Amino acid sequence: MPTVSLKRDLLFRALGRTYTDEEFDELCFEFGLELDEITSEKEIISKEQGNEKAQGASDVVLYKIDVPANRYDLLCLEGLVRGLRVFKERIKAPMYKRVIPNGEIQKLIITEETAKIRPYAVVAVLRNIKFTKDRYESFIELQEKLHQNICRKRALVAIGTHDLDTLSGPFTYTAKKPSDIKFKPLNKTKEYTACELMNIYKTDNHLKHYLHIIENKPLYPVIYDSNGVVLSMPPVINGHHSKITVNTRNIFIECTGTDFTKAKIVLDIIVTTFSEYCENQFTVEAAEVVFPNGKLHTFPELAYRKEMVRADLINKKVGIRETPENLAKLLTRMCLKSEVIGDGNQIEIEIPPTRADIIHACDIIEDAAIAYGYNNIQMTLPKTYTIANQFPLNKLTELLRHDMAAAGFTEALTFALCSQEDIADKLGLDISATKAVLISNPKTAEFQVARTTLLPGLLKTIAANRKMPLPLKLFEISDIVIKDSSRDVGARNYRHLCAVYYNKNPGFEIIHGLLDRIMQLLDVPPGEKKGGYVIRASEGPAFFPGRCAEIFARGQSIGKLGVLHPDVITKFELTMPCSCVEINIEPFL
Amino acid sequence: MADGPVAEVLLQRLEAADGGLDSAELAAELGVEHQTVVGAVKSLQALGEIIEAELRSTKRWELTTEGEEIAREGSHEARVFRSVPPEGLPQSELMRLPSGKVGFSKAMSNKWIRVDKSAADGPRVFRVVDSVEDEVQRRLQLVQGGQAEKLGEKERSELRKRKLLTEVNLKTYWVSKGSAFSTSISKQETELSPEMISSGSWRDRPFKPYNFSAHGVLPDSGHLHPLLKVRTQFRQIFLEMGFTEMPTDSYIESSFWNFDALFQPQQHPARDQHDTFFLRDPAQAQQLPMDYVHRVKRTHSQGGYGSQGYKYNWKLDEARKNLLRTHTTSASARALYRLAQKKPFTAAKYFSIDRVFRNETLDATHLAEFHQIEGVVADHGLTLGHLMGVLREFFTKLGITQLRFKPTYNPYTEPSMEVFSYHQGLKKWVEVGNSGIFRPEMLLPMGLPENVSVIAWGLSLERSQVSSPSSATSSANRQLMMLEGKSGPYFSSLDSSIDILKKRAQELIENINESRQKDHALMTNFRDSLRIKVSDLTEKLEERMYQIYNHHNKIIQEKLQEFTQKMAKISHLETELKEVCHSVETMYKDLCGQPEATTLEEEQTHKDSEC
């Protein structure tokens, strides 16, 4: 969930009134936002870097507000204030208009070289805008928030904003060899080639995260104006030449990317949010893009879409009884201008370009419910009569767990993921022999594989609890994972039961006795006859020679028991003899 | 015996005494070791309020072994003086005396004797005065008589320097009558025994009172894991509410079931390598329900079922990617897909509680795996009000009654609501779960009828421990800290704010203080009961020992008597036999001729040795 940091006083001025922290928190809650933290720049710095560094930092109160991940229109002060003021019926949602300029329309030509790297670009112009320091900062911040969220860290879409007065169209969006691209990047004093820049930015804490998007590509995307001035090398850096400042009046916006839909949404969000500061409020100057196939598109789309939803459907889905007129009013408060049409039960809703999150009637229904107030909805119990059933494997597990504890063993809960070493090397096995599933992207070595046995987890638990009085008697009943090509995903779980006895003596007889007790509980008689269980001398690398037996029950091998090999004990950083039993309980279902 | 002779005397003296008596004095009077009296005091104390004993510590001067010798036989110098006859003694001879070396120099410095080095047979020692006063002996005798205070500080320290005196700390008891004082005490029984029950002797025996403030002995027992106990409680609640448990026995899931089937777009951040564990082997799911897959693909890329869709290029390869399930909603999706295949539709209530995985590095607030609790209801015409109603019932069963709902965004539910409950301890609203109505884009491609709604909610088992007042199982007894010793993070995912941490720290400190106090009380208690037990035990042992000694003595006596009798008999028999042999021998000699004599003799010796 993205967090937006706003200056409180600025926010209240824009909202046209002040709130106490509690009142504002309440308002956020109702609207689906969360006032996450009340802080200041000074506080943030002193928390992160210590009090000395915070000296002289601003102590203007900041509200940190969590915004739902699909509400890109609320990612800055302007959008958030507009949303809240419409919600509180202070203002009406503005109508955003795209205008064709009287003079020449700005044009961006995409060449076919971009197809392999970043094929899409959309553009627009904000004409006669008036920035202040706060507005300018908010404009930059919104781009950053969009980059981090919908743009997926610039991988899907990257935004470039330029001072149009320093450039001359038409523009060209192309892709070139890195060595052939040379320009003065933002905030640098001299020109570099793209190759040089990639090296320089490797140490830049902000930009280094975006290099990988184009780094190993033969051609880098780049935008030129008609004089060969570089506007930007998306998605990494803009040119210094067209840098915008507080005094910039005319802004050229380009969004390049690999996802056309998202590029259009991003452009719509930027222009709708900041057209408020244009001389002609809420108007955006159109610009054209010529695609490699010669087709010409005009942007921003600023599309208003009409949806039809029946009032009784909204009432039925939410569980309320509101008149169609009231529902239309509720929706209008959510920036969805609505009116009752037709037979008086039909509501026509206009979806503005700011609300790309509305893709289905259910999204409209949710907005109606939010405006109605979730906490005003009458709670009722569904009349769904059903008979409960337990999942048989879990039922068996529950029964066994209690009896294991009653037998004096203590239940452990260990991680299902572990290192390769835990399930293979430490138990004297080769990883290929374990049939374990392997994780491709673990952040730490603790999570390389899914366990194939419960034993390592229990031994690690003992190692972490060596201070406890002996004997330590632990058990766990949980799942292990084995590759199985007959399953759709190529692997399956098995429910295992494992118990260990750790003491000054191996206590094989105790573990054996526990097995006998388990079999008694499962109603499996001892003996070779059908349906019975026996243990037969066996061996395994994890066990002390001659102290291992395989367990057969109901005609199949279900596991092993025995005294652990001293090497295993040592590898798990233990010092005492230890015996264990591990069986698959699924045959007893 | 608890009322051994000393104890008995002590009680008698105490009865006669005015106020009380000192244990050391009593020992002196009775002529027994002080320790014996102390033992009697302790055993009487153990009987309850019979006596009161106050520990006193006094300092006392005592003679060392050497000091005792001097008090008896005089100081070394005096002994040297006495051994010098009027006609003198050669110095070498004097030096050989036991007190020679020390006594000589002292006697010299006292000017009691002199040495004449000009004597013919070497240096010779002569008396200087006729008689001496042995001051050292006198002083030591004073101390021995318990009148050490008559000596001056200087004199005492001088004697101490000569290692003739030591100062000892004497711990004595001032014994006085207790509230239940009596001179006639009978031995109290500690425990009821089978013999007492069968003989009925318990009727006449007094029993020692129990110390009820002592702690009991913890039973030897196994335990269930606290978190899994809570899991059991949740299962119970769902079962009570008529929910059927879904199979969740596959940690490995395809991206298709984990994400695509839930209408979660392929570029969603949750599908990032940073957040999800993907598999290297088996890397891909080989089997997918292709009919259904196509409907899902169309909904994502083009829309349908009333949806605009996400309008992107949906890739099958992305859907095939295997991963460790990031939520149990994948299992719910499978269950709902199976439900959709059943015609006609029947309403269903499902639940599951199982592990899910997130690609995190472990720290105080992050776990790579945790348990997710999920509830699902599928029926015609379910509303948001129904969802809230079910949630209210569910949380009420957990002891959470104050609920409110916040609009939120989840990729696969719309409307979505976060569930908050008012936490009495934290004095604020905390999130306890997430919920919503599954999107039509998820349900309709499965084949569920259009007017069927599916409401669902989920929460974390680990988190519920923090937020729920009733389910926080206070398993006070010694629970092993599980999860490789890192139980902390497993229960504290909620607490991020400093305030809460501070509060917890405060609570911890209070807990520590409280348990320290308890420990202290316990130790005192333990010390007392140990003291009583030990003195009891030693007495019992001693008693037993003496009994056994007596018994053994008797047996030994008897056996010895028997033995001497036997020995006497044997020697008697021996002489008799010898006599017989002798007469037989003479008989043969008389009867037979000479030649046989040797053989007969030989035979005879054999017989002799056999006897």
mmCIF file of C-alpha atoms in Angstrom, chain A residues 364-582:
data_model
loop_
_atom_site.group_PDB
_atom_site.id
_atom_site.type_symbol
_atom_site.label_atom_id
_atom_site.label_comp_id
_atom_site.label_asym_id
_atom_site.label_seq_id
_atom_site.Cartn_x
_atom_site.Cartn_y
_atom_site.Cartn_z
ATOM 1 C CA ILE A 364 -19.091 0.846 -8.605
ATOM 2 C CA ILE A 365 -21.027 -1.114 -5.993
ATOM 3 C CA GLU A 366 -18.077 -0.819 -3.612
ATOM 4 C CA ASP A 367 -17.971 2.949 -4.049
ATOM 5 C CA ALA A 368 -21.679 3.147 -3.294
ATOM 6 C CA ALA A 369 -21.064 1.124 -0.137
ATOM 7 C CA ILE A 370 -18.150 3.340 0.922
ATOM 8 C CA ALA A 371 -20.220 6.497 0.421
ATOM 9 C CA TYR A 372 -23.084 4.878 2.332
ATOM 10 C CA GLY A 373 -20.625 4.066 5.088
ATOM 11 C CA TYR A 374 -19.562 0.476 5.713
ATOM 12 C CA ASN A 375 -20.367 0.834 9.371
ATOM 13 C CA ASN A 376 -23.940 1.949 8.603
ATOM 14 C CA ILE A 377 -24.735 -1.312 6.842
ATOM 15 C CA GLN A 378 -27.104 -3.596 8.743
ATOM 16 C CA MET A 379 -25.335 -6.813 9.715
ATOM 17 C CA THR A 380 -27.307 -9.973 8.952
ATOM 18 C CA LEU A 381 -26.497 -13.645 9.016
ATOM 19 C CA PRO A 382 -26.724 -15.477 5.697
ATOM 20 C CA LYS A 383 -29.318 -18.229 5.659
ATOM 21 C CA THR A 384 -26.837 -20.710 4.275
ATOM 22 C CA TYR A 385 -27.462 -24.051 5.926
ATOM 23 C CA THR A 386 -24.576 -26.423 5.667
ATOM 24 C CA ILE A 387 -23.177 -29.410 7.516
ATOM 25 C CA ALA A 388 -19.583 -29.023 8.633
ATOM 26 C CA ASN A 389 -16.972 -31.599 7.708
ATOM 27 C CA GLN A 390 -13.399 -31.872 8.773
ATOM 28 C CA PHE A 391 -10.660 -32.612 6.287
ATOM 29 C CA PRO A 392 -9.953 -36.256 7.253
ATOM 30 C CA LEU A 393 -6.155 -35.798 7.309
ATOM 31 C CA ASN A 394 -6.445 -32.833 9.666
ATOM 32 C CA LYS A 395 -8.926 -34.690 11.842
ATOM 33 C CA LEU A 396 -6.481 -37.574 12.223
ATOM 34 C CA THR A 397 -3.676 -35.098 12.928
ATOM 35 C CA GLU A 398 -5.674 -33.372 15.671
ATOM 36 C CA LEU A 399 -6.446 -36.698 17.353
ATOM 37 C CA LEU A 400 -2.827 -37.833 17.225
ATOM 38 C CA ARG A 401 -1.405 -34.496 18.449
ATOM 39 C CA HIS A 402 -3.351 -34.691 21.674
ATOM 40 C CA ASP A 403 -2.338 -38.271 22.311
ATOM 41 C CA MET A 404 1.314 -37.520 21.610
ATOM 42 C CA ALA A 405 1.217 -34.756 24.206
ATOM 43 C CA ALA A 406 -0.548 -37.116 26.592
ATOM 44 C CA ALA A 407 2.311 -39.546 26.047
ATOM 45 C CA GLY A 408 4.629 -36.921 27.506
ATOM 46 C CA PHE A 409 6.006 -35.436 24.298
ATOM 47 C CA THR A 410 6.013 -31.699 23.647
ATOM 48 C CA GLU A 411 4.808 -30.330 20.358
ATOM 49 C CA ALA A 412 7.119 -28.247 18.213
ATOM 50 C CA LEU A 413 6.245 -25.971 15.334
ATOM 51 C CA THR A 414 9.098 -25.638 12.901
ATOM 52 C CA PHE A 415 9.578 -24.013 9.521
ATOM 53 C CA ALA A 416 8.625 -25.940 6.406
ATOM 54 C CA LEU A 417 11.497 -24.314 4.551
ATOM 55 C CA CYS A 418 15.112 -24.975 5.339
ATOM 56 C CA SER A 419 18.559 -25.158 3.823
ATOM 57 C CA GLN A 420 19.746 -27.969 1.540
ATOM 58 C CA GLU A 421 22.295 -28.796 4.185
ATOM 59 C CA ASP A 422 19.580 -29.484 6.769
ATOM 60 C CA ILE A 423 17.801 -32.164 4.774
ATOM 61 C CA ALA A 424 20.801 -33.598 2.902
ATOM 62 C CA ASP A 425 24.404 -33.048 4.054
ATOM 63 C CA LYS A 426 23.654 -33.064 7.749
ATOM 64 C CA LEU A 427 21.703 -36.317 7.421
ATOM 65 C CA GLY A 428 24.376 -37.932 5.268
ATOM 66 C CA LEU A 429 22.328 -37.741 2.075
ATOM 67 C CA ASP A 430 22.880 -36.237 -1.338
ATOM 68 C CA ILE A 431 20.361 -33.541 -2.204
ATOM 69 C CA SER A 432 19.364 -35.395 -5.387
ATOM 70 C CA ALA A 433 18.379 -38.395 -3.276
ATOM 71 C CA THR A 434 15.897 -36.360 -1.251
ATOM 72 C CA LYS A 435 13.529 -35.549 -4.154
ATOM 73 C CA ALA A 436 13.186 -32.124 -2.580
ATOM 74 C CA VAL A 437 11.646 -29.158 -4.368
ATOM 75 C CA LEU A 438 14.177 -26.351 -4.807
ATOM 76 C CA ILE A 439 13.449 -22.674 -4.367
ATOM 77 C CA SER A 440 14.906 -20.441 -7.065
ATOM 78 C CA ASN A 441 15.027 -17.075 -5.316
ATOM 79 C CA PRO A 442 15.529 -17.385 -1.566
ATOM 80 C CA LYS A 443 16.766 -14.292 0.234
ATOM 81 C CA THR A 444 18.685 -16.363 2.764
ATOM 82 C CA ALA A 445 20.224 -19.830 2.834
ATOM 83 C CA GLU A 446 17.668 -20.796 5.473
ATOM 84 C CA PHE A 447 15.047 -21.121 2.740
ATOM 85 C CA GLN A 448 16.610 -23.108 -0.079
ATOM 86 C CA VAL A 449 14.253 -26.068 -0.108
ATOM 87 C CA ALA A 450 10.977 -27.321 1.296
ATOM 88 C CA ARG A 451 11.707 -29.936 3.950
ATOM 89 C CA THR A 452 11.507 -33.589 3.006
ATOM 90 C CA THR A 453 11.624 -34.704 6.614
ATOM 91 C CA LEU A 454 10.544 -33.226 9.935
ATOM 92 C CA LEU A 455 13.677 -34.420 11.724
ATOM 93 C CA PRO A 456 16.001 -31.442 11.052
ATOM 94 C CA GLY A 457 13.437 -29.003 12.401
ATOM 95 C CA LEU A 458 13.117 -30.942 15.644
ATOM 96 C CA LEU A 459 16.883 -31.301 16.015
ATOM 97 C CA LYS A 460 17.301 -27.553 15.489
ATOM 98 C CA THR A 461 14.602 -26.972 18.081
ATOM 99 C CA ILE A 462 16.526 -29.116 20.551
ATOM 100 C CA ALA A 463 19.731 -27.244 19.718
ATOM 101 C CA ALA A 464 17.947 -23.988 20.512
ATOM 102 C CA ASN A 465 16.631 -25.406 23.789
ATOM 103 C CA ARG A 466 19.697 -27.161 25.148
ATOM 104 C CA LYS A 467 19.233 -25.325 28.431
ATOM 105 C CA MET A 468 16.048 -27.214 29.189
ATOM 106 C CA PRO A 469 16.263 -30.140 31.613
ATOM 107 C CA LEU A 470 16.781 -33.550 30.052
ATOM 108 C CA PRO A 471 15.246 -35.576 28.656
ATOM 109 C CA LEU A 472 13.880 -33.510 25.792
ATOM 110 C CA LYS A 473 10.949 -35.232 24.173
ATOM 111 C CA LEU A 474 9.591 -33.449 21.121
ATOM 112 C CA PHE A 475 7.185 -34.222 18.336
ATOM 113 C CA GLU A 476 5.686 -32.558 15.320
ATOM 114 C CA ILE A 477 2.907 -33.626 12.983
ATOM 115 C CA SER A 478 3.103 -31.584 9.837
ATOM 116 C CA ASP A 479 3.664 -31.677 6.096
ATOM 117 C CA ILE A 480 6.775 -32.395 4.118
ATOM 118 C CA VAL A 481 7.072 -31.898 0.345
ATOM 119 C CA ILE A 482 8.359 -34.367 -2.254
ATOM 120 C CA LYS A 483 8.577 -34.041 -6.014
ATOM 121 C CA ASP A 484 5.839 -36.091 -7.670
ATOM 122 C CA SER A 485 5.375 -35.878 -11.400
ATOM 123 C CA SER A 486 1.877 -37.353 -11.198
ATOM 124 C CA ARG A 487 0.620 -34.159 -9.534
ATOM 125 C CA ASP A 488 -0.386 -31.112 -11.590
ATOM 126 C CA VAL A 489 2.269 -28.969 -9.926
ATOM 127 C CA GLY A 490 4.898 -31.739 -9.926
ATOM 128 C CA ALA A 491 5.112 -32.049 -6.148
ATOM 129 C CA ARG A 492 2.974 -33.115 -3.237
ATOM 130 C CA ASN A 493 2.777 -32.905 0.531
ATOM 131 C CA TYR A 494 2.876 -35.872 2.875
ATOM 132 C CA ARG A 495 1.679 -35.610 6.456
ATOM 133 C CA HIS A 496 4.469 -36.869 8.677
ATOM 134 C CA LEU A 497 4.728 -37.592 12.359
ATOM 135 C CA CYS A 498 8.180 -37.262 13.864
ATOM 136 C CA ALA A 499 9.279 -37.641 17.487
ATOM 137 C CA VAL A 500 12.717 -37.378 19.063
ATOM 138 C CA TYR A 501 14.077 -38.392 22.428
ATOM 139 C CA TYR A 502 17.243 -36.592 23.563
ATOM 140 C CA ASN A 503 18.941 -37.666 26.755
ATOM 141 C CA LYS A 504 22.105 -39.085 28.267
ATOM 142 C CA ASN A 505 21.056 -42.477 26.928
ATOM 143 C CA PRO A 506 19.690 -43.103 23.428
ATOM 144 C CA GLY A 507 16.312 -44.301 24.721
ATOM 145 C CA PHE A 508 15.494 -46.390 21.684
ATOM 146 C CA GLU A 509 13.022 -48.310 23.816
ATOM 147 C CA ILE A 510 11.178 -45.085 24.590
ATOM 148 C CA ILE A 511 10.824 -44.143 20.941
ATOM 149 C CA HIS A 512 9.892 -47.730 20.152
ATOM 150 C CA GLY A 513 7.320 -47.616 22.934
ATOM 151 C CA LEU A 514 5.914 -44.421 21.489
ATOM 152 C CA LEU A 515 5.553 -46.113 18.102
ATOM 153 C CA ASP A 516 3.736 -48.996 19.800
ATOM 154 C CA ARG A 517 1.424 -46.496 21.475
ATOM 155 C CA ILE A 518 0.727 -44.709 18.189
ATOM 156 C CA MET A 519 -0.108 -48.016 16.534
ATOM 157 C CA GLN A 520 -2.358 -48.932 19.434
ATOM 158 C CA LEU A 521 -4.181 -45.612 18.998
ATOM 159 C CA LEU A 522 -4.478 -46.189 15.268
ATOM 160 C CA ASP A 523 -5.863 -49.670 15.980
ATOM 161 C CA VAL A 524 -3.029 -51.390 14.133
ATOM 162 C CA PRO A 525 -2.107 -54.629 15.923
ATOM 163 C CA PRO A 526 1.515 -55.782 16.135
ATOM 164 C CA GLY A 527 2.497 -58.719 13.960
ATOM 165 C CA GLU A 528 3.056 -59.781 10.381
ATOM 166 C CA LYS A 529 -0.548 -60.585 9.621
ATOM 167 C CA LYS A 530 -2.595 -58.430 7.322
ATOM 168 C CA GLY A 531 -3.344 -55.044 8.805
ATOM 169 C CA GLY A 532 -0.609 -55.332 11.432
ATOM 170 C CA TYR A 533 2.732 -53.607 11.889
ATOM 171 C CA VAL A 534 6.282 -54.820 12.337
ATOM 172 C CA ILE A 535 9.710 -53.253 12.491
ATOM 173 C CA ARG A 536 12.628 -54.865 10.692
ATOM 174 C CA ALA A 537 16.353 -54.181 10.990
ATOM 175 C CA SER A 538 17.386 -51.709 8.382
ATOM 176 C CA GLU A 539 19.944 -49.009 7.841
ATOM 177 C CA GLY A 540 20.175 -45.386 6.877
ATOM 178 C CA PRO A 541 22.955 -42.818 6.748
ATOM 179 C CA ALA A 542 21.308 -40.806 9.518
ATOM 180 C CA PHE A 543 21.281 -43.748 11.920
ATOM 181 C CA PHE A 544 23.900 -45.462 14.045
ATOM 182 C CA PRO A 545 24.816 -48.792 12.407
ATOM 183 C CA GLY A 546 22.696 -51.605 13.764
ATOM 184 C CA ARG A 547 20.342 -49.217 15.532
ATOM 185 C CA CYS A 548 17.846 -48.553 12.769
ATOM 186 C CA ALA A 549 14.638 -50.280 11.831
ATOM 187 C CA GLU A 550 12.130 -49.794 9.094
ATOM 188 C CA ILE A 551 8.461 -49.701 10.034
ATOM 189 C CA PHE A 552 5.944 -51.638 7.956
ATOM 190 C CA ALA A 553 2.260 -51.201 8.545
ATOM 191 C CA ARG A 554 -0.744 -52.374 6.588
ATOM 192 C CA GLY A 555 1.573 -53.924 4.045
ATOM 193 C CA GLN A 556 3.729 -50.889 3.269
ATOM 194 C CA SER A 557 6.815 -49.141 4.569
ATOM 195 C CA ILE A 558 5.744 -46.046 6.505
ATOM 196 C CA GLY A 559 9.022 -44.816 7.975
ATOM 197 C CA LYS A 560 11.983 -45.532 10.179
ATOM 198 C CA LEU A 561 13.019 -45.395 13.773
ATOM 199 C CA GLY A 562 16.384 -45.690 15.425
ATOM 200 C CA VAL A 563 19.289 -44.107 17.212
ATOM 201 C CA LEU A 564 20.784 -41.171 15.350
ATOM 202 C CA HIS A 565 24.305 -41.391 14.011
ATOM 203 C CA PRO A 566 26.835 -39.441 16.120
ATOM 204 C CA ASP A 567 27.785 -37.467 12.974
ATOM 205 C CA VAL A 568 24.193 -36.297 12.609
ATOM 206 C CA ILE A 569 24.038 -35.346 16.280
ATOM 207 C CA THR A 570 27.262 -33.355 15.978
ATOM 208 C CA LYS A 571 26.218 -31.615 12.778
ATOM 209 C CA PHE A 572 23.115 -30.290 14.486
ATOM 210 C CA GLU A 573 25.342 -28.995 17.283
ATOM 211 C CA LEU A 574 24.045 -31.492 19.805
ATOM 212 C CA THR A 575 26.012 -33.513 22.320
ATOM 213 C CA MET A 576 23.744 -36.230 23.676
ATOM 214 C CA PRO A 577 22.496 -39.485 22.200
ATOM 215 C CA CYS A 578 19.184 -39.154 20.450
ATOM 216 C CA SER A 579 16.644 -41.537 19.007
ATOM 217 C CA CYS A 580 13.804 -40.707 16.673
ATOM 218 C CA VAL A 581 10.867 -42.053 14.754
ATOM 219 C CA GLU A 582 9.363 -40.548 11.619
#
